[in-house]
PDB file of C-alpha atoms and ligand atoms in Angstrom:
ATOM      1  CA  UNK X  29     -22.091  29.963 -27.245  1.00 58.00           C
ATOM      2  CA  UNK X  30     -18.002  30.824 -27.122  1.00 79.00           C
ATOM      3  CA  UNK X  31     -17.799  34.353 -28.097  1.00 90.00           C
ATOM      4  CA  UNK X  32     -15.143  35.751 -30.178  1.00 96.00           C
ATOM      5  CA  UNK X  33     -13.468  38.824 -28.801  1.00 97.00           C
ATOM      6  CA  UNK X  34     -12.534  41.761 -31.463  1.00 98.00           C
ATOM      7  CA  UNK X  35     -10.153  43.837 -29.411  1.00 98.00           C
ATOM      8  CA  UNK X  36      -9.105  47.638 -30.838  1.00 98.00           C
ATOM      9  CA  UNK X  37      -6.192  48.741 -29.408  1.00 98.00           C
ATOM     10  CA  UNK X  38      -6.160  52.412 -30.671  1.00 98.00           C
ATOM     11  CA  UNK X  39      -2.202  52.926 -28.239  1.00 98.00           C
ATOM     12  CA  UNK X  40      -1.268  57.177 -28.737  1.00 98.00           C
ATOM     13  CA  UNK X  41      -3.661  57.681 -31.301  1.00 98.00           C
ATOM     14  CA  UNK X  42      -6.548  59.641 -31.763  1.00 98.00           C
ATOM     15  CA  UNK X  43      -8.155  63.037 -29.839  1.00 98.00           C
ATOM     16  CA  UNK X  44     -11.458  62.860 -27.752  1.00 98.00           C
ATOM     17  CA  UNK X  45     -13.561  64.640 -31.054  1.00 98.00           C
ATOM     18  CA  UNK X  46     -11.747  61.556 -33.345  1.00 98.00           C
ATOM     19  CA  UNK X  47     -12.345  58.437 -31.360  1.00 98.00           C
ATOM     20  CA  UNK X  48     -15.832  59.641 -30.844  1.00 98.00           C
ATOM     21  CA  UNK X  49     -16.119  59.564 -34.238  1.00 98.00           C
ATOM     22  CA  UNK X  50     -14.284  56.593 -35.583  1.00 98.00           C
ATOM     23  CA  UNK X  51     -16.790  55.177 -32.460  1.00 98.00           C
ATOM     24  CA  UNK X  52     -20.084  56.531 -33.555  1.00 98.00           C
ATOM     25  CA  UNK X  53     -18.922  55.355 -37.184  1.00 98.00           C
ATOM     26  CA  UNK X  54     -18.039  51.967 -36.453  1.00 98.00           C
ATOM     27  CA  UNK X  55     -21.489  51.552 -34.328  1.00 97.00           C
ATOM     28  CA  UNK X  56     -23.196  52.685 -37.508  1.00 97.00           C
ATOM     29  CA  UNK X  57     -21.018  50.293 -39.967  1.00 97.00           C
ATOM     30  CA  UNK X  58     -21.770  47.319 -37.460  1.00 96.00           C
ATOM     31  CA  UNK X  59     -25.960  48.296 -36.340  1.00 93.00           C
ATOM     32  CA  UNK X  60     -27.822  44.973 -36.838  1.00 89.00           C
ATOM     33  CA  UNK X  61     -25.007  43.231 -38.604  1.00 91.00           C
ATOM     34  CA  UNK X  62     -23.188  41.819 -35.123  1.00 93.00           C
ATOM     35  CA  UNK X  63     -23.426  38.456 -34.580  1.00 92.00           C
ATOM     36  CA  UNK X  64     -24.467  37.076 -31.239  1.00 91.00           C
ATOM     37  CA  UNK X  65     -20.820  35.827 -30.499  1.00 92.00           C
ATOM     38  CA  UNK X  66     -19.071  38.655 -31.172  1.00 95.00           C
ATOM     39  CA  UNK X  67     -18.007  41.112 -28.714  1.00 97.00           C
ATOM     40  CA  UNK X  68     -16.328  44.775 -29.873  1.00 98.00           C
ATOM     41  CA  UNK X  69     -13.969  46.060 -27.265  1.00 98.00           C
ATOM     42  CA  UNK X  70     -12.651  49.335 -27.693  1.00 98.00           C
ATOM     43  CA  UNK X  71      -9.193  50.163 -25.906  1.00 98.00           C
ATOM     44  CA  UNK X  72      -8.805  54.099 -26.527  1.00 98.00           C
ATOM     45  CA  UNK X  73      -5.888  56.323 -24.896  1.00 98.00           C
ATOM     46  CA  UNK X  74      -7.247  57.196 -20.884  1.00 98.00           C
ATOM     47  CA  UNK X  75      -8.352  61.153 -22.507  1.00 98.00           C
ATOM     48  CA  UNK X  76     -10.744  59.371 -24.576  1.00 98.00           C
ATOM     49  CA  UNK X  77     -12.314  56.345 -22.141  1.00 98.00           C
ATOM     50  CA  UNK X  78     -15.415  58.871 -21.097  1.00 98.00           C
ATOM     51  CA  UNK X  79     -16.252  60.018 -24.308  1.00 98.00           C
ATOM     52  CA  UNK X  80     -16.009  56.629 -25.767  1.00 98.00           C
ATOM     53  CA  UNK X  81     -18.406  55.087 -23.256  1.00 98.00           C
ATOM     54  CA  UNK X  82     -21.028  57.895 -23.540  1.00 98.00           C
ATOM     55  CA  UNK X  83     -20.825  57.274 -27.585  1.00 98.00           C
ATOM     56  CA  UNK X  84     -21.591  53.460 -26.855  1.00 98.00           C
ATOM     57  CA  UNK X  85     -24.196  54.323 -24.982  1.00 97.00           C
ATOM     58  CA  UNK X  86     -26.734  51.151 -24.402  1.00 94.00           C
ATOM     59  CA  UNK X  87     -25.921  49.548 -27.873  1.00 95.00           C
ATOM     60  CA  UNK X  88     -25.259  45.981 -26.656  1.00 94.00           C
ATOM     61  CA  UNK X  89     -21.311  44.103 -27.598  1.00 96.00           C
ATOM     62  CA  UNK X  90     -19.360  46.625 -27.217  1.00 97.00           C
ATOM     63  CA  UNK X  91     -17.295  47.347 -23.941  1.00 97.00           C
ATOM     64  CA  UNK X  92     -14.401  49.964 -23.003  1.00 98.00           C
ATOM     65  CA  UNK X  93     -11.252  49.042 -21.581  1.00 98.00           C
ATOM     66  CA  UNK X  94      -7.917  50.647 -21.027  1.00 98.00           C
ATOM     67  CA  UNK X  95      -4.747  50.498 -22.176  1.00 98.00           C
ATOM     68  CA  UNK X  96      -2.929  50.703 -18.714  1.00 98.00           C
ATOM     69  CA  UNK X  97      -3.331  51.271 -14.947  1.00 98.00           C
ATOM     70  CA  UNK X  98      -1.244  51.282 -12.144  1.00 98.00           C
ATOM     71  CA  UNK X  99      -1.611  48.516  -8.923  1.00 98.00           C
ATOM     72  CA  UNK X 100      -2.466  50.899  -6.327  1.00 98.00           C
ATOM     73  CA  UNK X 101      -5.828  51.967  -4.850  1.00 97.00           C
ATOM     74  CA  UNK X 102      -4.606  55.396  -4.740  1.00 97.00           C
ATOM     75  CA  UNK X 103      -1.700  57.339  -3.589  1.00 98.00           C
ATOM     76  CA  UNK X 104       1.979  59.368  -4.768  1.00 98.00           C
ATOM     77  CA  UNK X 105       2.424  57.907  -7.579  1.00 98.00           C
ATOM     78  CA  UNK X 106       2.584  60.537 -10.002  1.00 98.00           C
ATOM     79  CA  UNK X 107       0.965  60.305 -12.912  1.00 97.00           C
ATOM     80  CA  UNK X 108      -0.723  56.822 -12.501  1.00 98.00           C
ATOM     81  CA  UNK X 109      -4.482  56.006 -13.012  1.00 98.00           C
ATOM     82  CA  UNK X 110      -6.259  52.991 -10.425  1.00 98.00           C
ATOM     83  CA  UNK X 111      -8.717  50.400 -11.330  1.00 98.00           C
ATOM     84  CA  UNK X 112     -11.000  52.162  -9.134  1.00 98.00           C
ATOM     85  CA  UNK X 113     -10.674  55.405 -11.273  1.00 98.00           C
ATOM     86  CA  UNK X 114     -11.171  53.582 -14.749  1.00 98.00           C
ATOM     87  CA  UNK X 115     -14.215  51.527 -13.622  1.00 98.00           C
ATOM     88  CA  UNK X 116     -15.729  54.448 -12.513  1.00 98.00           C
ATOM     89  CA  UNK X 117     -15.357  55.804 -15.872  1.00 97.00           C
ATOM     90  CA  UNK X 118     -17.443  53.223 -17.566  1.00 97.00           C
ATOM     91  CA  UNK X 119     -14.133  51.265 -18.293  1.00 97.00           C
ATOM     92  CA  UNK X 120     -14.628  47.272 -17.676  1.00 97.00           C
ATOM     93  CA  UNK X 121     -11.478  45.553 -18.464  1.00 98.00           C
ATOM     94  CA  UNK X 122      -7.589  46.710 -19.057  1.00 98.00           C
ATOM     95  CA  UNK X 123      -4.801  45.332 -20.787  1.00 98.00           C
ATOM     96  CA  UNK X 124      -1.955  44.229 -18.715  1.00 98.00           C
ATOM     97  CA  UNK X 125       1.684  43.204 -19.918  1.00 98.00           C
ATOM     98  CA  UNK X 126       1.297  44.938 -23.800  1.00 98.00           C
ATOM     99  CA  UNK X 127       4.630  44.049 -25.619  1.00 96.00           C
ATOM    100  CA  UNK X 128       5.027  47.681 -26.015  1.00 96.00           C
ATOM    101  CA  UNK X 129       4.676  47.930 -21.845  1.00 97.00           C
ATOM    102  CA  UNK X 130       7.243  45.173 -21.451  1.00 97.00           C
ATOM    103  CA  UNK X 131       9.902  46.800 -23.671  1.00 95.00           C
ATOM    104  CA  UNK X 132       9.753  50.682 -24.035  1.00 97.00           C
ATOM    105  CA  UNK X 133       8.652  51.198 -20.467  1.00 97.00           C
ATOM    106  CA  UNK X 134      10.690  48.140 -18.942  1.00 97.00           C
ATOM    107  CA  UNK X 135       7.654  46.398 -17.023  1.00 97.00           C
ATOM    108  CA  UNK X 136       9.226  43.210 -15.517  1.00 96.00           C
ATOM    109  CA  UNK X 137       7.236  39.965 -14.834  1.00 94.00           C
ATOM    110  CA  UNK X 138       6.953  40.620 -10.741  1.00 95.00           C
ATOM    111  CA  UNK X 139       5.308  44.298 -11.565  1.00 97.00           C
ATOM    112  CA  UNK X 140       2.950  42.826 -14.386  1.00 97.00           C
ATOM    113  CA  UNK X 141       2.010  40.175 -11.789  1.00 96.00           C
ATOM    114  CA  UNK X 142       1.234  42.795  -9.190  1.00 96.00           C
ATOM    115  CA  UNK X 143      -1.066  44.356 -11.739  1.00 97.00           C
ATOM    116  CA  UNK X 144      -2.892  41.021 -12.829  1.00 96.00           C
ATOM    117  CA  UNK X 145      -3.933  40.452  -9.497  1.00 94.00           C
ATOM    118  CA  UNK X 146      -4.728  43.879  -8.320  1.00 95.00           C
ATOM    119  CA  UNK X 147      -6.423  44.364 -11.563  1.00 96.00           C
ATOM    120  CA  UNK X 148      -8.639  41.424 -11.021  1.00 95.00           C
ATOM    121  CA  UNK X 149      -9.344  41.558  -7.450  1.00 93.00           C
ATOM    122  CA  UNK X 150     -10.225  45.480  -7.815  1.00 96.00           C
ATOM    123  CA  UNK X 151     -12.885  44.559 -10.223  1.00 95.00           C
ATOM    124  CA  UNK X 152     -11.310  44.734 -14.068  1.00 97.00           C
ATOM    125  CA  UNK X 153     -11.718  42.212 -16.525  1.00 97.00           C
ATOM    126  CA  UNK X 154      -7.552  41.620 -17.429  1.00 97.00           C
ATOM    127  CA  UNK X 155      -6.310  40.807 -20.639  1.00 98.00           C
ATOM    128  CA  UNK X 156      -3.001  39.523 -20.490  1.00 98.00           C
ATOM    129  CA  UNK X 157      -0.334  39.756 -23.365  1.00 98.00           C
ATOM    130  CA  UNK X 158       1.986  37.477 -23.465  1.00 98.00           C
ATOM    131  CA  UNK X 159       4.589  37.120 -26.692  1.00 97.00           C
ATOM    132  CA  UNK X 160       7.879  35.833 -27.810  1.00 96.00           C
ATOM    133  CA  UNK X 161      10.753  38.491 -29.617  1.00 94.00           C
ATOM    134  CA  UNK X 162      12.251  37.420 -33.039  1.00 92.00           C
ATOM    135  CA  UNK X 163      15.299  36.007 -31.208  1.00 93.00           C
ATOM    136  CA  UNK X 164      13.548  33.997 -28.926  1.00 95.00           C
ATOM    137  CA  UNK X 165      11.846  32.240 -31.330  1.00 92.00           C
ATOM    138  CA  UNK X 166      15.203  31.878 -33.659  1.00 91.00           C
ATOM    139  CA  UNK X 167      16.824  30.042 -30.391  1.00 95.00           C
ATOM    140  CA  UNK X 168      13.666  27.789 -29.926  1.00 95.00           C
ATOM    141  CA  UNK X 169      12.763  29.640 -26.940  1.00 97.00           C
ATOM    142  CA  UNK X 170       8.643  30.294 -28.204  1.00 96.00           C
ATOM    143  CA  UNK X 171       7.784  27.636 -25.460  1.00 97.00           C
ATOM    144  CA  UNK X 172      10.413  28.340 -22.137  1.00 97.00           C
ATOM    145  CA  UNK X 173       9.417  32.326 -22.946  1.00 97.00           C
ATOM    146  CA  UNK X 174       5.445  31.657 -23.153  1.00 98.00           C
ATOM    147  CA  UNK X 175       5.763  29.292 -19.738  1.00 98.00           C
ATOM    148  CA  UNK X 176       7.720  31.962 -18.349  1.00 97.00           C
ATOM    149  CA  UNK X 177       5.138  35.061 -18.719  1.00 97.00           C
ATOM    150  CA  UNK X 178       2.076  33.061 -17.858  1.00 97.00           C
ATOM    151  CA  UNK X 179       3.339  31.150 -14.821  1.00 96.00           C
ATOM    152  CA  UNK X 180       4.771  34.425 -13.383  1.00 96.00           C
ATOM    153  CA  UNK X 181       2.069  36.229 -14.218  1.00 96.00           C
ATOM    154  CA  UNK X 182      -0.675  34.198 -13.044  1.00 94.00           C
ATOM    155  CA  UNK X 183       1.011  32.564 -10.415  1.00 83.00           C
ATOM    156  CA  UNK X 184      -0.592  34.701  -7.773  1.00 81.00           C
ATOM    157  CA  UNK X 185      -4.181  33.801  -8.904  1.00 86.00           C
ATOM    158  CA  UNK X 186      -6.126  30.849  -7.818  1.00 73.00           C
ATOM    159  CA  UNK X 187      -9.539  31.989  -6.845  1.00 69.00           C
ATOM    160  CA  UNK X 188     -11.792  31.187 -10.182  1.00 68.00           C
ATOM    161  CA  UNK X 189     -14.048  33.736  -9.488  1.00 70.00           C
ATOM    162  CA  UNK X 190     -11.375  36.240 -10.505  1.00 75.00           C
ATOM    163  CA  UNK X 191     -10.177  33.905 -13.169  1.00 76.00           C
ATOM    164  CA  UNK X 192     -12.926  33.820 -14.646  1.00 85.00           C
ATOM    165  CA  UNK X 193     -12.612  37.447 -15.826  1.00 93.00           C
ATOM    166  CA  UNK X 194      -9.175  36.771 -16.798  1.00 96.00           C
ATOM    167  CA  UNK X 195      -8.305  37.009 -20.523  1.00 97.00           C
ATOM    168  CA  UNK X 196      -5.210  36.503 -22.707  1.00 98.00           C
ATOM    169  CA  UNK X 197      -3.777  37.659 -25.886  1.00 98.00           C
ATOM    170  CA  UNK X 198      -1.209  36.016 -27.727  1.00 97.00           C
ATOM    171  CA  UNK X 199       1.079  38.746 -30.079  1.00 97.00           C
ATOM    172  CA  UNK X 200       4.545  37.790 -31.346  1.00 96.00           C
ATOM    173  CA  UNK X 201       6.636  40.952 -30.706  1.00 94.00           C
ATOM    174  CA  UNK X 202       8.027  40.766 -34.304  1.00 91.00           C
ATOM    175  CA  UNK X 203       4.445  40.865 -35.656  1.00 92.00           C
ATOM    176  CA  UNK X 204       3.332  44.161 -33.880  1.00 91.00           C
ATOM    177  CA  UNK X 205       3.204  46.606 -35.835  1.00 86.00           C
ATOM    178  CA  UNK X 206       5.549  44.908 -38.653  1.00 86.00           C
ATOM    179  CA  UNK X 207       2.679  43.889 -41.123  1.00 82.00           C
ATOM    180  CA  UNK X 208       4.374  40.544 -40.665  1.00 81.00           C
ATOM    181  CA  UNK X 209       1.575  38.189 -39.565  1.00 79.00           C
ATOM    182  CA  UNK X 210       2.041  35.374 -37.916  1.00 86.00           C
ATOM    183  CA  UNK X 211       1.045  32.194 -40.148  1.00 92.00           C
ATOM    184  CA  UNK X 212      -1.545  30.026 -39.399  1.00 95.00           C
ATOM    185  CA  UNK X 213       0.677  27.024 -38.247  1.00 95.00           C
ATOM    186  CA  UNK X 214       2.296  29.232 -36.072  1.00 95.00           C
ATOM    187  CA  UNK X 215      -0.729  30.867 -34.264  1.00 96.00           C
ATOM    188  CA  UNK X 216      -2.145  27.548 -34.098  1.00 96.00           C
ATOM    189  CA  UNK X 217       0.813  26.209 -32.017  1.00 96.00           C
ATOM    190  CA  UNK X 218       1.223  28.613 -29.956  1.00 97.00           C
ATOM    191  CA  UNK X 219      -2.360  29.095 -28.641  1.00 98.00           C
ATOM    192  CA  UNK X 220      -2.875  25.133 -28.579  1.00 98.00           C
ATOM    193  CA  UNK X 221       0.937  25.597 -26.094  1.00 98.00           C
ATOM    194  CA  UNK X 222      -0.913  28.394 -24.237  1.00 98.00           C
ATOM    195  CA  UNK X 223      -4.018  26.527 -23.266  1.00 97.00           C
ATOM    196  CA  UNK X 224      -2.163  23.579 -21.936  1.00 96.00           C
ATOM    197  CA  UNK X 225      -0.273  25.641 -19.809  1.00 96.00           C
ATOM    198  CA  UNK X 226      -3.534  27.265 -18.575  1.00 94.00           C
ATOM    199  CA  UNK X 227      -4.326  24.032 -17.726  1.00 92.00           C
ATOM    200  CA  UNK X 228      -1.639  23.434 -15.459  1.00 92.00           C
ATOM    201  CA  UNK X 229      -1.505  26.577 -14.032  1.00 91.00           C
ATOM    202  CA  UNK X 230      -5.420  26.367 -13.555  1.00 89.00           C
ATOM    203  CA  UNK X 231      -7.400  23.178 -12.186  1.00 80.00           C
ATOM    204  CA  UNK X 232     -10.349  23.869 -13.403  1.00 84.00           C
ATOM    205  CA  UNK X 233     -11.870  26.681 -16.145  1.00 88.00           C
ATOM    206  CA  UNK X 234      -8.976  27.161 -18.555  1.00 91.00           C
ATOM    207  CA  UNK X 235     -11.211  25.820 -21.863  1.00 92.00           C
ATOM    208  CA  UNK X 236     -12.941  29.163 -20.899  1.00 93.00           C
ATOM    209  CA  UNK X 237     -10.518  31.671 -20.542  1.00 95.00           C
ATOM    210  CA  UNK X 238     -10.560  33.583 -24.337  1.00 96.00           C
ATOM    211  CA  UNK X 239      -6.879  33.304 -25.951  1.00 98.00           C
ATOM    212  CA  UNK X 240      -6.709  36.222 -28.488  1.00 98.00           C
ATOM    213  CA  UNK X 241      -4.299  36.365 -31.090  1.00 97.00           C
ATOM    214  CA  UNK X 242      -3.087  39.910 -32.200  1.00 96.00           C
ATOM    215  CA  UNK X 243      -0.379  41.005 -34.359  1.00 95.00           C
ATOM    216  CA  UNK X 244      -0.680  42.248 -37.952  1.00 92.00           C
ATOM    217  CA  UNK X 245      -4.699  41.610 -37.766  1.00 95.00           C
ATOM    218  CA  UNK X 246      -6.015  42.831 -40.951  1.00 95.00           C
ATOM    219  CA  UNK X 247      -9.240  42.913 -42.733  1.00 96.00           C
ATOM    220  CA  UNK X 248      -7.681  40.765 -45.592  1.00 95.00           C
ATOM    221  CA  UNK X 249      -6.250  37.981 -42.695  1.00 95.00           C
ATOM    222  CA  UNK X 250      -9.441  37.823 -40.138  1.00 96.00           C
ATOM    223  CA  UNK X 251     -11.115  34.875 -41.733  1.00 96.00           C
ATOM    224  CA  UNK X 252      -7.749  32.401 -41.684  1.00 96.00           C
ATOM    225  CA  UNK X 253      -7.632  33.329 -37.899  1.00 96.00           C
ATOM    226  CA  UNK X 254     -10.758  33.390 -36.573  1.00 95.00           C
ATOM    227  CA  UNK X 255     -11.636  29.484 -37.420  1.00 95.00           C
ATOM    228  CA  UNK X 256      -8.669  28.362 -35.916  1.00 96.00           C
ATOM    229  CA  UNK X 257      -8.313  25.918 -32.777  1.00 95.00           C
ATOM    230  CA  UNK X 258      -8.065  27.924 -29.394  1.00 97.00           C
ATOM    231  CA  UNK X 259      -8.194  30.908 -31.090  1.00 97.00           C
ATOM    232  CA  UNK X 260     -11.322  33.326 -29.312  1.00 97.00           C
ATOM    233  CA  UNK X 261     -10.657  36.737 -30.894  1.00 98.00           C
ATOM    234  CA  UNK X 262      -7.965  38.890 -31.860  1.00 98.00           C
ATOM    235  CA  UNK X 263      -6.691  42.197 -30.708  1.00 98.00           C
ATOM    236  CA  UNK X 264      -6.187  44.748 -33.319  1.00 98.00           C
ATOM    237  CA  UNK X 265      -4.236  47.797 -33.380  1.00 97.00           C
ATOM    238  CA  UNK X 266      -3.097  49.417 -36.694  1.00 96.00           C
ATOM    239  CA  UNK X 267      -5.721  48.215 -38.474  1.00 97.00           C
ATOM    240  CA  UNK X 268      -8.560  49.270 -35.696  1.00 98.00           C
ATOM    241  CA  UNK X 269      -7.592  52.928 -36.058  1.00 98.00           C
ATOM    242  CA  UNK X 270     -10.102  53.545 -39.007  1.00 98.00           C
ATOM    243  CA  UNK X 271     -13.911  52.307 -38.472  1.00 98.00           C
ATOM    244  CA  UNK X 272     -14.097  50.830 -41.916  1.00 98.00           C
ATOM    245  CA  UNK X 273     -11.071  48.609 -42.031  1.00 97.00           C
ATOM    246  CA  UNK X 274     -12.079  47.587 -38.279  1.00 98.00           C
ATOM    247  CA  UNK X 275     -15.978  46.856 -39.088  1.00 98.00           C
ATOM    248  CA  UNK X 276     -14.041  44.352 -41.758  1.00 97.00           C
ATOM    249  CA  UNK X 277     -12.251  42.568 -39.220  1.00 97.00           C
ATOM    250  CA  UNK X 278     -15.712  42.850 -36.885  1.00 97.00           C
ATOM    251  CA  UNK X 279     -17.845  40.980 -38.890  1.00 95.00           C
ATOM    252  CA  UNK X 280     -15.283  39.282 -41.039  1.00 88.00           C
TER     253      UNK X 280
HETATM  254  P1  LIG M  11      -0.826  45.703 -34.773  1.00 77.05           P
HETATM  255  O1  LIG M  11      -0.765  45.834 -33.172  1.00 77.05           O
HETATM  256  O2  LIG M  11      -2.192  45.137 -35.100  1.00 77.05           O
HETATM  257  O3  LIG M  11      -0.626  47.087 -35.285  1.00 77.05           O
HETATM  258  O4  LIG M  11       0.251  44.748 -35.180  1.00 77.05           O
HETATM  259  C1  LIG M  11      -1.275  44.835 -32.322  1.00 77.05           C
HETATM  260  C2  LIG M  11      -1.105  45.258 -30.890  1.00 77.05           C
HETATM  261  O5  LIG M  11      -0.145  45.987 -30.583  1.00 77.05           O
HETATM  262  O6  LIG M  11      -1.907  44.884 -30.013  1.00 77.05           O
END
């Protein structure tokens, strides 16, 4: 059975007391109503990882991740928070290479590919974001910009274990945020690109790697994405921030 991945990115939102409830609320909205193939994962702000976890509890697909980390097992670096530290607080997977990472913080292909693989080999599941600007896709760049990020990215990775807990996510920069979706054609393309490249990149086990799309997710857009080709979940962020809208998208 593939499962499909519903990803909440909650970024600088939300206080320890308010993701515990938009968690305990969203468990409630979703109790006997997940499918089998559906897997919540909840990306809160580091203050709110612990509290999140303790709210799942046991209740089966749902899993914690983060939004960030830094590629050290410890050390000066001021400010920074290990793999070691995050799965110790319940946390299984991290996002790597966010589009807000790679542009407001200036996170470069070599450092995002030092943080796949430390990521990985540390323990983390990695989901890697990958995404063209506006510009690049005006100057027909969507496929030299997509080869560019995976291939540098993943470059360093050829053990399948580890691979195997590799995901990606697929988010146009100029639909974060924007309310400007992507359109179907579009998101089909682009995934369909993404996986052959996995392919070449990987010998063997890129049909199973998940390719979520996110950008502009909405409760009112879910069931155009979900059924298409290559797509394996999406990754939410706006619209994940209240538990109703998000259960929506969830079962939708
Ligand atoms: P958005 O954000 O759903 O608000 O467009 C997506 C993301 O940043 O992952």
């Amino acid at each position: 059975m593939t499962k499909q991945f519903m990803a909440a990115n909650w970024k600088m939102f939300k206080t320890r007391q308010e993701a515990e409830e938009t968690t305990r609320e969203l468990l409630s909205l979703t109790a006997t109503k997940l499918p089998g193939d559906r897997e919540v994962l909840l990306i809160p702000p580091f203050t709110s990882i612990a509290a999140v976890v303790e709210t799942i509890g046991s209740r089966t697909g749902f899993s914690v991740g983060a939004q960030n980390f830094y590629p050290a097992e410890s050390g000066a670096y001021t400010g920074e928070i290990s793999p070691g530290m995050l799965l110790d607080l319940g946390c299984s997977f991290a996002l790597v290479g966010h589009s807000e990472r790679r542009h407001l913080f200036h996170e470069g292909d070599d450092f995002l590919a030092r943080k796949v693989s430390f990521g990985l080999e540390k323990g983390l599941k990695i989901i890697l974001c990958i995404g063209e600007t506006l510009n690049q896709r005006k100057e027909g760049l969507l496929e030299t910009t997509l080869s560019r990020q995976l291939t540098s990215a993943l470059s360093g990775i050829s053990n399948l274990d580890i691979a195997s807990r590799l995901s990606l996510a697929y988010e146009p920069v100029w639909a974060i945020g924007t309310g400007e979706v992507a359109g179907t054609e579009d998101i089909g393309e682009a995934h369909n690109f993404v996986r052959s490249e996995l392919k070449n990149i990987f010998s063997r086990g890129a049909e199973e790697i998940p390719i979520l799309y996110g950008g502009s997710v909405k409760p009112g857009n879910i069931s155009e994405i979900i059924p298409l080709d290559n797509v394996d979940g999406v990754l939410v962020g706006g619209a994940s921030l209240q538990a109703e809208g998000f259960s929506r998208i969830v079962l939708g």
